[in-house]
Amino acid sequence: MRILLDTHIFLWFISGDRQLSTDIRDAVRDPDNEVYLSAISVWEAIVKYQLGKLPLPEHPATYLPKQRDLHQIASLALDESSVIQLAKLPLLHRDPFDRMLICQALQNGLTIATVDTAICAYSVSVM
């Protein structure tokens, strides 16, 4: 399976948060799965950190890539073809970060690991 982690899922995973379901945690740990963290999630986390809404043990520019590498999660860059998906996406969800994650998942054939029910309204594979 090819999995794109929603920002909160990545943060729960690296912090060992009990809100993370066993199924998602096991899927992220499964070496047969390709697991990705989008540059969009890093952007979102940095914005929230700067606004004081996301406490982290280190500055996110250091902490997030270090944790991604530690857990063998690949980085997913934002490319033009993913951005173009936005023109085809109905406005069912107003969060711009989530909308771009949906676009990346659609463009790259990825399943999004999330608990955000608004993402489930799109024709994207969700776990």
PDB file of N, CA and C in Angstrom, residues 54-101:
ATOM      1  N   LEU A  54       1.189  24.711  17.975  1.00  0.00           N
ATOM      2  CA  LEU A  54       1.780  23.371  17.909  1.00  0.00           C
ATOM      3  C   LEU A  54       3.092  23.352  18.682  1.00  0.00           C
ATOM      4  N   PRO A  55       3.057  22.875  19.916  1.00  0.00           N
ATOM      5  CA  PRO A  55       4.309  22.762  20.664  1.00  0.00           C
ATOM      6  C   PRO A  55       5.110  21.550  20.157  1.00  0.00           C
ATOM      7  N   LEU A  56       6.383  21.750  19.981  1.00  0.00           N
ATOM      8  CA  LEU A  56       7.287  20.680  19.553  1.00  0.00           C
ATOM      9  C   LEU A  56       8.549  20.735  20.411  1.00  0.00           C
ATOM     10  N   PRO A  57       9.230  19.610  20.593  1.00  0.00           N
ATOM     11  CA  PRO A  57      10.433  19.609  21.423  1.00  0.00           C
ATOM     12  C   PRO A  57      11.621  20.352  20.814  1.00  0.00           C
ATOM     13  N   GLU A  58      11.591  20.556  19.503  1.00  0.00           N
ATOM     14  CA  GLU A  58      12.634  21.298  18.798  1.00  0.00           C
ATOM     15  C   GLU A  58      11.969  22.134  17.718  1.00  0.00           C
ATOM     16  N   HIS A  59      12.737  23.031  17.119  1.00  0.00           N
ATOM     17  CA  HIS A  59      12.218  23.819  15.999  1.00  0.00           C
ATOM     18  C   HIS A  59      11.779  22.847  14.895  1.00  0.00           C
ATOM     19  N   PRO A  60      10.621  23.066  14.281  1.00  0.00           N
ATOM     20  CA  PRO A  60      10.102  22.117  13.283  1.00  0.00           C
ATOM     21  C   PRO A  60      11.016  21.916  12.074  1.00  0.00           C
ATOM     22  N   ALA A  61      11.807  22.919  11.718  1.00  0.00           N
ATOM     23  CA  ALA A  61      12.702  22.770  10.564  1.00  0.00           C
ATOM     24  C   ALA A  61      13.747  21.691  10.811  1.00  0.00           C
ATOM     25  N   THR A  62      14.054  21.439  12.054  1.00  0.00           N
ATOM     26  CA  THR A  62      14.996  20.386  12.432  1.00  0.00           C
ATOM     27  C   THR A  62      14.253  19.110  12.818  1.00  0.00           C
ATOM     28  N   TYR A  63      13.268  19.283  13.684  1.00  0.00           N
ATOM     29  CA  TYR A  63      12.565  18.151  14.289  1.00  0.00           C
ATOM     30  C   TYR A  63      11.797  17.289  13.290  1.00  0.00           C
ATOM     31  N   LEU A  64      11.029  17.900  12.409  1.00  0.00           N
ATOM     32  CA  LEU A  64      10.172  17.128  11.506  1.00  0.00           C
ATOM     33  C   LEU A  64      10.974  16.273  10.522  1.00  0.00           C
ATOM     34  N   PRO A  65      11.971  16.829   9.811  1.00  0.00           N
ATOM     35  CA  PRO A  65      12.750  15.964   8.913  1.00  0.00           C
ATOM     36  C   PRO A  65      13.508  14.863   9.664  1.00  0.00           C
ATOM     37  N   LYS A  66      13.983  15.197  10.864  1.00  0.00           N
ATOM     38  CA  LYS A  66      14.701  14.194  11.664  1.00  0.00           C
ATOM     39  C   LYS A  66      13.769  13.031  12.019  1.00  0.00           C
ATOM     40  N   GLN A  67      12.561  13.346  12.447  1.00  0.00           N
ATOM     41  CA  GLN A  67      11.588  12.308  12.801  1.00  0.00           C
ATOM     42  C   GLN A  67      11.141  11.515  11.566  1.00  0.00           C
ATOM     43  N   ARG A  68      10.954  12.216  10.454  1.00  0.00           N
ATOM     44  CA  ARG A  68      10.563  11.528   9.217  1.00  0.00           C
ATOM     45  C   ARG A  68      11.631  10.513   8.826  1.00  0.00           C
ATOM     46  N   ASP A  69      12.886  10.941   8.856  1.00  0.00           N
ATOM     47  CA  ASP A  69      13.993  10.041   8.516  1.00  0.00           C
ATOM     48  C   ASP A  69      14.113   8.889   9.518  1.00  0.00           C
ATOM     49  N   LEU A  70      13.993   9.192  10.805  1.00  0.00           N
ATOM     50  CA  LEU A  70      14.098   8.182  11.854  1.00  0.00           C
ATOM     51  C   LEU A  70      13.086   7.059  11.648  1.00  0.00           C
ATOM     52  N   HIS A  71      11.905   7.427  11.199  1.00  0.00           N
ATOM     53  CA  HIS A  71      10.829   6.442  11.012  1.00  0.00           C
ATOM     54  C   HIS A  71      10.729   5.934   9.573  1.00  0.00           C
ATOM     55  N   GLN A  72      11.732   6.253   8.781  1.00  0.00           N
ATOM     56  CA  GLN A  72      11.831   5.784   7.384  1.00  0.00           C
ATOM     57  C   GLN A  72      10.582   6.127   6.572  1.00  0.00           C
ATOM     58  N   ILE A  73      10.145   7.364   6.717  1.00  0.00           N
ATOM     59  CA  ILE A  73       9.005   7.887   5.968  1.00  0.00           C
ATOM     60  C   ILE A  73       9.570   8.787   4.874  1.00  0.00           C
ATOM     61  N   ALA A  74       9.140   8.556   3.656  1.00  0.00           N
ATOM     62  CA  ALA A  74       9.658   9.320   2.515  1.00  0.00           C
ATOM     63  C   ALA A  74       9.024  10.702   2.446  1.00  0.00           C
ATOM     64  N   SER A  75       9.779  11.634   1.909  1.00  0.00           N
ATOM     65  CA  SER A  75       9.276  12.985   1.690  1.00  0.00           C
ATOM     66  C   SER A  75       8.578  13.044   0.334  1.00  0.00           C
ATOM     67  N   LEU A  76       7.433  13.709   0.283  1.00  0.00           N
ATOM     68  CA  LEU A  76       6.704  13.890  -0.966  1.00  0.00           C
ATOM     69  C   LEU A  76       6.672  15.371  -1.303  1.00  0.00           C
ATOM     70  N   ALA A  77       7.365  15.738  -2.362  1.00  0.00           N
ATOM     71  CA  ALA A  77       7.404  17.132  -2.807  1.00  0.00           C
ATOM     72  C   ALA A  77       6.086  17.506  -3.481  1.00  0.00           C
ATOM     73  N   LEU A  78       5.792  18.779  -3.482  1.00  0.00           N
ATOM     74  CA  LEU A  78       4.616  19.279  -4.196  1.00  0.00           C
ATOM     75  C   LEU A  78       5.035  19.604  -5.621  1.00  0.00           C
ATOM     76  N   ASP A  79       4.360  19.005  -6.582  1.00  0.00           N
ATOM     77  CA  ASP A  79       4.693  19.260  -7.986  1.00  0.00           C
ATOM     78  C   ASP A  79       3.505  19.894  -8.711  1.00  0.00           C
ATOM     79  N   GLU A  80       3.788  20.424  -9.869  1.00  0.00           N
ATOM     80  CA  GLU A  80       2.775  21.150 -10.632  1.00  0.00           C
ATOM     81  C   GLU A  80       1.570  20.275 -10.977  1.00  0.00           C
ATOM     82  N   SER A  81       1.803  19.018 -11.324  1.00  0.00           N
ATOM     83  CA  SER A  81       0.678  18.158 -11.701  1.00  0.00           C
ATOM     84  C   SER A  81      -0.276  17.940 -10.520  1.00  0.00           C
ATOM     85  N   SER A  82       0.260  17.903  -9.318  1.00  0.00           N
ATOM     86  CA  SER A  82      -0.609  17.791  -8.136  1.00  0.00           C
ATOM     87  C   SER A  82      -1.393  19.080  -7.914  1.00  0.00           C
ATOM     88  N   VAL A  83      -0.742  20.209  -8.097  1.00  0.00           N
ATOM     89  CA  VAL A  83      -1.419  21.500  -7.921  1.00  0.00           C
ATOM     90  C   VAL A  83      -2.553  21.650  -8.936  1.00  0.00           C
ATOM     91  N   ILE A  84      -2.350  21.184 -10.149  1.00  0.00           N
ATOM     92  CA  ILE A  84      -3.378  21.286 -11.193  1.00  0.00           C
ATOM     93  C   ILE A  84      -4.628  20.489 -10.812  1.00  0.00           C
ATOM     94  N   GLN A  85      -4.469  19.448  -9.999  1.00  0.00           N
ATOM     95  CA  GLN A  85      -5.625  18.677  -9.519  1.00  0.00           C
ATOM     96  C   GLN A  85      -6.609  19.575  -8.755  1.00  0.00           C
ATOM     97  N   LEU A  86      -6.087  20.642  -8.176  1.00  0.00           N
ATOM     98  CA  LEU A  86      -6.928  21.549  -7.394  1.00  0.00           C
ATOM     99  C   LEU A  86      -8.057  22.145  -8.238  1.00  0.00           C
ATOM    100  N   ALA A  87      -7.799  22.379  -9.514  1.00  0.00           N
ATOM    101  CA  ALA A  87      -8.823  22.943 -10.403  1.00  0.00           C
ATOM    102  C   ALA A  87      -9.990  21.980 -10.601  1.00  0.00           C
ATOM    103  N   LYS A  88      -9.753  20.686 -10.399  1.00  0.00           N
ATOM    104  CA  LYS A  88     -10.790  19.671 -10.583  1.00  0.00           C
ATOM    105  C   LYS A  88     -11.492  19.301  -9.279  1.00  0.00           C
ATOM    106  N   LEU A  89     -10.981  19.802  -8.169  1.00  0.00           N
ATOM    107  CA  LEU A  89     -11.458  19.393  -6.858  1.00  0.00           C
ATOM    108  C   LEU A  89     -12.654  20.240  -6.423  1.00  0.00           C
ATOM    109  N   PRO A  90     -13.778  19.605  -6.085  1.00  0.00           N
ATOM    110  CA  PRO A  90     -14.910  20.381  -5.584  1.00  0.00           C
ATOM    111  C   PRO A  90     -14.567  20.990  -4.225  1.00  0.00           C
ATOM    112  N   LEU A  91     -15.183  22.093  -3.907  1.00  0.00           N
ATOM    113  CA  LEU A  91     -14.903  22.801  -2.660  1.00  0.00           C
ATOM    114  C   LEU A  91     -15.749  22.216  -1.520  1.00  0.00           C
ATOM    115  N   LEU A  92     -15.378  21.003  -1.105  1.00  0.00           N
ATOM    116  CA  LEU A  92     -16.074  20.337  -0.013  1.00  0.00           C
ATOM    117  C   LEU A  92     -15.373  20.563   1.320  1.00  0.00           C
ATOM    118  N   HIS A  93     -14.120  20.951   1.257  1.00  0.00           N
ATOM    119  CA  HIS A  93     -13.291  21.125   2.446  1.00  0.00           C
ATOM    120  C   HIS A  93     -12.521  22.435   2.275  1.00  0.00           C
ATOM    121  N   ARG A  94     -12.559  23.291   3.239  1.00  0.00           N
ATOM    122  CA  ARG A  94     -11.965  24.618   3.097  1.00  0.00           C
ATOM    123  C   ARG A  94     -10.503  24.700   3.545  1.00  0.00           C
ATOM    124  N   ASP A  95      -9.989  23.689   4.201  1.00  0.00           N
ATOM    125  CA  ASP A  95      -8.610  23.723   4.684  1.00  0.00           C
ATOM    126  C   ASP A  95      -7.651  23.582   3.498  1.00  0.00           C
ATOM    127  N   PRO A  96      -6.856  24.610   3.195  1.00  0.00           N
ATOM    128  CA  PRO A  96      -5.986  24.562   2.014  1.00  0.00           C
ATOM    129  C   PRO A  96      -4.907  23.492   2.108  1.00  0.00           C
ATOM    130  N   PHE A  97      -4.416  23.202   3.306  1.00  0.00           N
ATOM    131  CA  PHE A  97      -3.400  22.162   3.461  1.00  0.00           C
ATOM    132  C   PHE A  97      -4.001  20.799   3.119  1.00  0.00           C
ATOM    133  N   ASP A  98      -5.176  20.513   3.672  1.00  0.00           N
ATOM    134  CA  ASP A  98      -5.827  19.229   3.393  1.00  0.00           C
ATOM    135  C   ASP A  98      -6.209  19.096   1.921  1.00  0.00           C
ATOM    136  N   ARG A  99      -6.650  20.183   1.323  1.00  0.00           N
ATOM    137  CA  ARG A  99      -7.018  20.132  -0.098  1.00  0.00           C
ATOM    138  C   ARG A  99      -5.801  19.759  -0.957  1.00  0.00           C
ATOM    139  N   MET A 100      -4.624  20.273  -0.613  1.00  0.00           N
ATOM    140  CA  MET A 100      -3.429  19.924  -1.382  1.00  0.00           C
ATOM    141  C   MET A 100      -3.006  18.481  -1.115  1.00  0.00           C
ATOM    142  N   LEU A 101      -3.192  17.995   0.109  1.00  0.00           N
ATOM    143  CA  LEU A 101      -2.899  16.581   0.378  1.00  0.00           C
ATOM    144  C   LEU A 101      -3.809  15.682  -0.454  1.00  0.00           C
TER     145      LEU A 101
END
